[in-house]
């Protein structure tokens, strides 16, 4: 894969990453231990892998990317993301532009698996942070 151009990196960091972090990671992040729909979005590989419904982005093709359909709350797809508040059209347009340019993404790392860790009360009581 070719290195990102400075303007691609700036676009991702200013317009895409903040929305992913504030609107998506609470339900779709390995770091948060959440992968609703089998989808995590906190690495490039995870985003490209998709979830239970398949690929969520098709680089270069925003019209057929499930992520964009979900952001538009497309009734044919039955997805409304984020579920509580529809994103403004400018934000959706930014994601469309990003996917159209090939979805350049500087994030490294493989798609992480979600592992839930449950502690006994005794373990929690003895942990330094509690």
PDB file of C-alpha atoms in Angstrom:
ATOM      1  CA  UNK A   1       0.000   0.000   0.000  1.00  0.00           C
ATOM      2  CA  UNK A   2       1.234   3.470  -0.878  1.00  0.00           C
ATOM      3  CA  UNK A   3       2.100   5.919   1.894  1.00  0.00           C
ATOM      4  CA  UNK A   4      -0.525   8.509   2.700  1.00  0.00           C
ATOM      5  CA  UNK A   5      -0.183  11.969   1.240  1.00  0.00           C
ATOM      6  CA  UNK A   6      -0.020  14.784   3.811  1.00  0.00           C
ATOM      7  CA  UNK A   7      -3.472  16.060   2.805  1.00  0.00           C
ATOM      8  CA  UNK A   8      -4.957  12.558   3.179  1.00  0.00           C
ATOM      9  CA  UNK A   9      -3.480  12.229   6.660  1.00  0.00           C
ATOM     10  CA  UNK A  10      -4.775  15.669   7.626  1.00  0.00           C
ATOM     11  CA  UNK A  11      -8.259  14.859   6.287  1.00  0.00           C
ATOM     12  CA  UNK A  12      -8.405  11.617   8.271  1.00  0.00           C
ATOM     13  CA  UNK A  13      -7.105  13.178  11.493  1.00  0.00           C
ATOM     14  CA  UNK A  14      -9.380  16.243  11.346  1.00  0.00           C
ATOM     15  CA  UNK A  15     -12.573  14.851   9.851  1.00  0.00           C
ATOM     16  CA  UNK A  16     -12.716  11.056  10.244  1.00  0.00           C
ATOM     17  CA  UNK A  17     -10.878   9.934  13.386  1.00  0.00           C
ATOM     18  CA  UNK A  18     -12.710  12.366  15.737  1.00  0.00           C
ATOM     19  CA  UNK A  19     -16.112  11.126  14.536  1.00  0.00           C
ATOM     20  CA  UNK A  20     -15.083   7.478  14.857  1.00  0.00           C
ATOM     21  CA  UNK A  21     -13.830   8.171  18.389  1.00  0.00           C
ATOM     22  CA  UNK A  22     -16.857  10.136  19.594  1.00  0.00           C
ATOM     23  CA  UNK A  23     -19.688   8.459  17.679  1.00  0.00           C
ATOM     24  CA  UNK A  24     -18.611   4.881  16.908  1.00  0.00           C
ATOM     25  CA  UNK A  25     -16.088   3.462  19.372  1.00  0.00           C
ATOM     26  CA  UNK A  26     -18.544   3.132  22.256  1.00  0.00           C
ATOM     27  CA  UNK A  27     -20.136   0.228  20.334  1.00  0.00           C
ATOM     28  CA  UNK A  28     -17.408  -0.772  17.844  1.00  0.00           C
ATOM     29  CA  UNK A  29     -14.001  -0.742  19.546  1.00  0.00           C
ATOM     30  CA  UNK A  30     -11.673  -3.529  20.654  1.00  0.00           C
ATOM     31  CA  UNK A  31     -10.163  -1.125  23.186  1.00  0.00           C
ATOM     32  CA  UNK A  32     -13.633  -0.614  24.690  1.00  0.00           C
ATOM     33  CA  UNK A  33     -14.388  -4.346  24.520  1.00  0.00           C
ATOM     34  CA  UNK A  34     -17.348  -3.738  22.195  1.00  0.00           C
ATOM     35  CA  UNK A  35     -17.955  -5.261  18.783  1.00  0.00           C
ATOM     36  CA  UNK A  36     -21.656  -4.919  18.109  1.00  0.00           C
ATOM     37  CA  UNK A  37     -22.528  -6.605  14.848  1.00  0.00           C
ATOM     38  CA  UNK A  38     -19.087  -8.218  14.889  1.00  0.00           C
ATOM     39  CA  UNK A  39     -17.604  -4.856  13.878  1.00  0.00           C
ATOM     40  CA  UNK A  40     -14.697  -2.962  15.361  1.00  0.00           C
ATOM     41  CA  UNK A  41     -13.535   0.313  13.869  1.00  0.00           C
ATOM     42  CA  UNK A  42     -10.446   1.239  15.860  1.00  0.00           C
ATOM     43  CA  UNK A  43      -7.838  -0.111  13.441  1.00  0.00           C
ATOM     44  CA  UNK A  44      -7.484   0.104   9.690  1.00  0.00           C
ATOM     45  CA  UNK A  45      -7.497  -3.694   9.366  1.00  0.00           C
ATOM     46  CA  UNK A  46     -10.649  -4.044  11.470  1.00  0.00           C
ATOM     47  CA  UNK A  47     -12.450  -1.390   9.435  1.00  0.00           C
ATOM     48  CA  UNK A  48     -11.471  -3.101   6.184  1.00  0.00           C
ATOM     49  CA  UNK A  49     -12.444  -6.527   7.554  1.00  0.00           C
ATOM     50  CA  UNK A  50     -16.013  -5.442   8.313  1.00  0.00           C
ATOM     51  CA  UNK A  51     -18.481  -7.214  10.562  1.00  0.00           C
ATOM     52  CA  UNK A  52     -21.327  -9.716  10.563  1.00  0.00           C
ATOM     53  CA  UNK A  53     -22.931  -7.917   7.592  1.00  0.00           C
ATOM     54  CA  UNK A  54     -19.728  -8.044   5.547  1.00  0.00           C
ATOM     55  CA  UNK A  55     -17.549  -5.185   4.382  1.00  0.00           C
ATOM     56  CA  UNK A  56     -18.608  -1.787   5.671  1.00  0.00           C
ATOM     57  CA  UNK A  57     -16.524   0.269   3.273  1.00  0.00           C
ATOM     58  CA  UNK A  58     -15.668  -0.240  -0.359  1.00  0.00           C
ATOM     59  CA  UNK A  59     -12.710   2.077  -0.984  1.00  0.00           C
ATOM     60  CA  UNK A  60     -13.523   4.362  -3.898  1.00  0.00           C
ATOM     61  CA  UNK A  61     -17.251   3.541  -3.773  1.00  0.00           C
ATOM     62  CA  UNK A  62     -19.120   5.416  -1.031  1.00  0.00           C
ATOM     63  CA  UNK A  63     -22.522   4.828  -2.647  1.00  0.00           C
ATOM     64  CA  UNK A  64     -22.255   1.069  -2.097  1.00  0.00           C
ATOM     65  CA  UNK A  65     -20.455   1.242   1.254  1.00  0.00           C
ATOM     66  CA  UNK A  66     -22.600  -0.038   4.109  1.00  0.00           C
ATOM     67  CA  UNK A  67     -21.074   2.531   6.470  1.00  0.00           C
ATOM     68  CA  UNK A  68     -22.473   5.386   4.371  1.00  0.00           C
ATOM     69  CA  UNK A  69     -25.877   3.709   4.059  1.00  0.00           C
ATOM     70  CA  UNK A  70     -25.973   3.325   7.852  1.00  0.00           C
ATOM     71  CA  UNK A  71     -24.979   6.976   8.350  1.00  0.00           C
ATOM     72  CA  UNK A  72     -27.807   8.049   6.023  1.00  0.00           C
ATOM     73  CA  UNK A  73     -30.186   5.875   8.083  1.00  0.00           C
ATOM     74  CA  UNK A  74     -31.131   4.055   4.859  1.00  0.00           C
ATOM     75  CA  UNK A  75     -34.463   2.271   5.562  1.00  0.00           C
ATOM     76  CA  UNK A  76     -33.660  -0.417   2.952  1.00  0.00           C
ATOM     77  CA  UNK A  77     -30.623  -1.470   4.976  1.00  0.00           C
ATOM     78  CA  UNK A  78     -32.377  -1.256   8.341  1.00  0.00           C
ATOM     79  CA  UNK A  79     -29.334   0.397   9.884  1.00  0.00           C
ATOM     80  CA  UNK A  80     -29.212   3.707  11.687  1.00  0.00           C
ATOM     81  CA  UNK A  81     -25.722   4.623  12.846  1.00  0.00           C
ATOM     82  CA  UNK A  82     -25.072   6.095  15.226  1.00  0.00           C
ATOM     83  CA  UNK A  83     -28.348   4.788  16.625  1.00  0.00           C
ATOM     84  CA  UNK A  84     -29.376   7.699  18.856  1.00  0.00           C
ATOM     85  CA  UNK A  85     -28.512  10.775  16.804  1.00  0.00           C
ATOM     86  CA  UNK A  86     -28.253  11.036  13.046  1.00  0.00           C
ATOM     87  CA  UNK A  87     -24.994  12.616  11.895  1.00  0.00           C
ATOM     88  CA  UNK A  88     -25.239  15.945  10.103  1.00  0.00           C
ATOM     89  CA  UNK A  89     -24.972  15.905   6.316  1.00  0.00           C
ATOM     90  CA  UNK A  90     -21.567  17.622   6.382  1.00  0.00           C
ATOM     91  CA  UNK A  91     -20.090  14.821   8.473  1.00  0.00           C
ATOM     92  CA  UNK A  92     -21.606  12.158   6.224  1.00  0.00           C
ATOM     93  CA  UNK A  93     -20.247  14.051   3.195  1.00  0.00           C
ATOM     94  CA  UNK A  94     -16.776  13.959   4.794  1.00  0.00           C
ATOM     95  CA  UNK A  95     -17.007  10.163   5.119  1.00  0.00           C
ATOM     96  CA  UNK A  96     -18.216   9.897   1.517  1.00  0.00           C
ATOM     97  CA  UNK A  97     -15.255  11.999   0.347  1.00  0.00           C
ATOM     98  CA  UNK A  98     -12.871   9.903   2.449  1.00  0.00           C
ATOM     99  CA  UNK A  99     -14.155   6.621   0.997  1.00  0.00           C
ATOM    100  CA  UNK A 100     -14.108   8.115  -2.518  1.00  0.00           C
ATOM    101  CA  UNK A 101     -10.398   8.922  -2.092  1.00  0.00           C
ATOM    102  CA  UNK A 102      -9.797   5.259  -1.165  1.00  0.00           C
ATOM    103  CA  UNK A 103     -10.357   5.510   2.615  1.00  0.00           C
ATOM    104  CA  UNK A 104      -6.733   6.374   3.459  1.00  0.00           C
ATOM    105  CA  UNK A 105      -6.131   5.363   7.059  1.00  0.00           C
ATOM    106  CA  UNK A 106      -2.857   5.758   8.993  1.00  0.00           C
ATOM    107  CA  UNK A 107      -3.884   3.501  11.879  1.00  0.00           C
ATOM    108  CA  UNK A 108      -1.644   0.486  12.353  1.00  0.00           C
ATOM    109  CA  UNK A 109      -2.340  -2.844  13.963  1.00  0.00           C
ATOM    110  CA  UNK A 110      -4.385  -5.885  13.235  1.00  0.00           C
ATOM    111  CA  UNK A 111      -8.056  -6.259  13.973  1.00  0.00           C
ATOM    112  CA  UNK A 112      -8.136  -7.210  17.625  1.00  0.00           C
ATOM    113  CA  UNK A 113     -10.355  -9.881  19.018  1.00  0.00           C
ATOM    114  CA  UNK A 114     -12.636  -8.914  21.859  1.00  0.00           C
ATOM    115  CA  UNK A 115     -11.940 -10.728  25.080  1.00  0.00           C
ATOM    116  CA  UNK A 116     -14.064 -10.046  28.105  1.00  0.00           C
ATOM    117  CA  UNK A 117     -12.367 -10.496  31.441  1.00  0.00           C
ATOM    118  CA  UNK A 118     -14.518 -11.089  34.477  1.00  0.00           C
ATOM    119  CA  UNK A 119     -13.050 -10.769  37.932  1.00  0.00           C
ATOM    120  CA  UNK A 120     -14.241 -12.273  41.141  1.00  0.00           C
ATOM    121  CA  UNK A 121     -15.053  -9.794  43.882  1.00  0.00           C
ATOM    122  CA  UNK A 122     -11.877 -10.865  45.692  1.00  0.00           C
ATOM    123  CA  UNK A 123      -9.741 -10.133  42.610  1.00  0.00           C
ATOM    124  CA  UNK A 124     -11.341  -6.713  42.212  1.00  0.00           C
ATOM    125  CA  UNK A 125     -10.852  -5.922  45.905  1.00  0.00           C
ATOM    126  CA  UNK A 126      -7.163  -6.829  45.670  1.00  0.00           C
ATOM    127  CA  UNK A 127      -6.446  -4.936  42.449  1.00  0.00           C
ATOM    128  CA  UNK A 128      -4.375  -1.773  42.895  1.00  0.00           C
ATOM    129  CA  UNK A 129      -6.914   0.398  41.061  1.00  0.00           C
ATOM    130  CA  UNK A 130      -9.849  -0.405  43.321  1.00  0.00           C
TER     131      UNK A 130
END
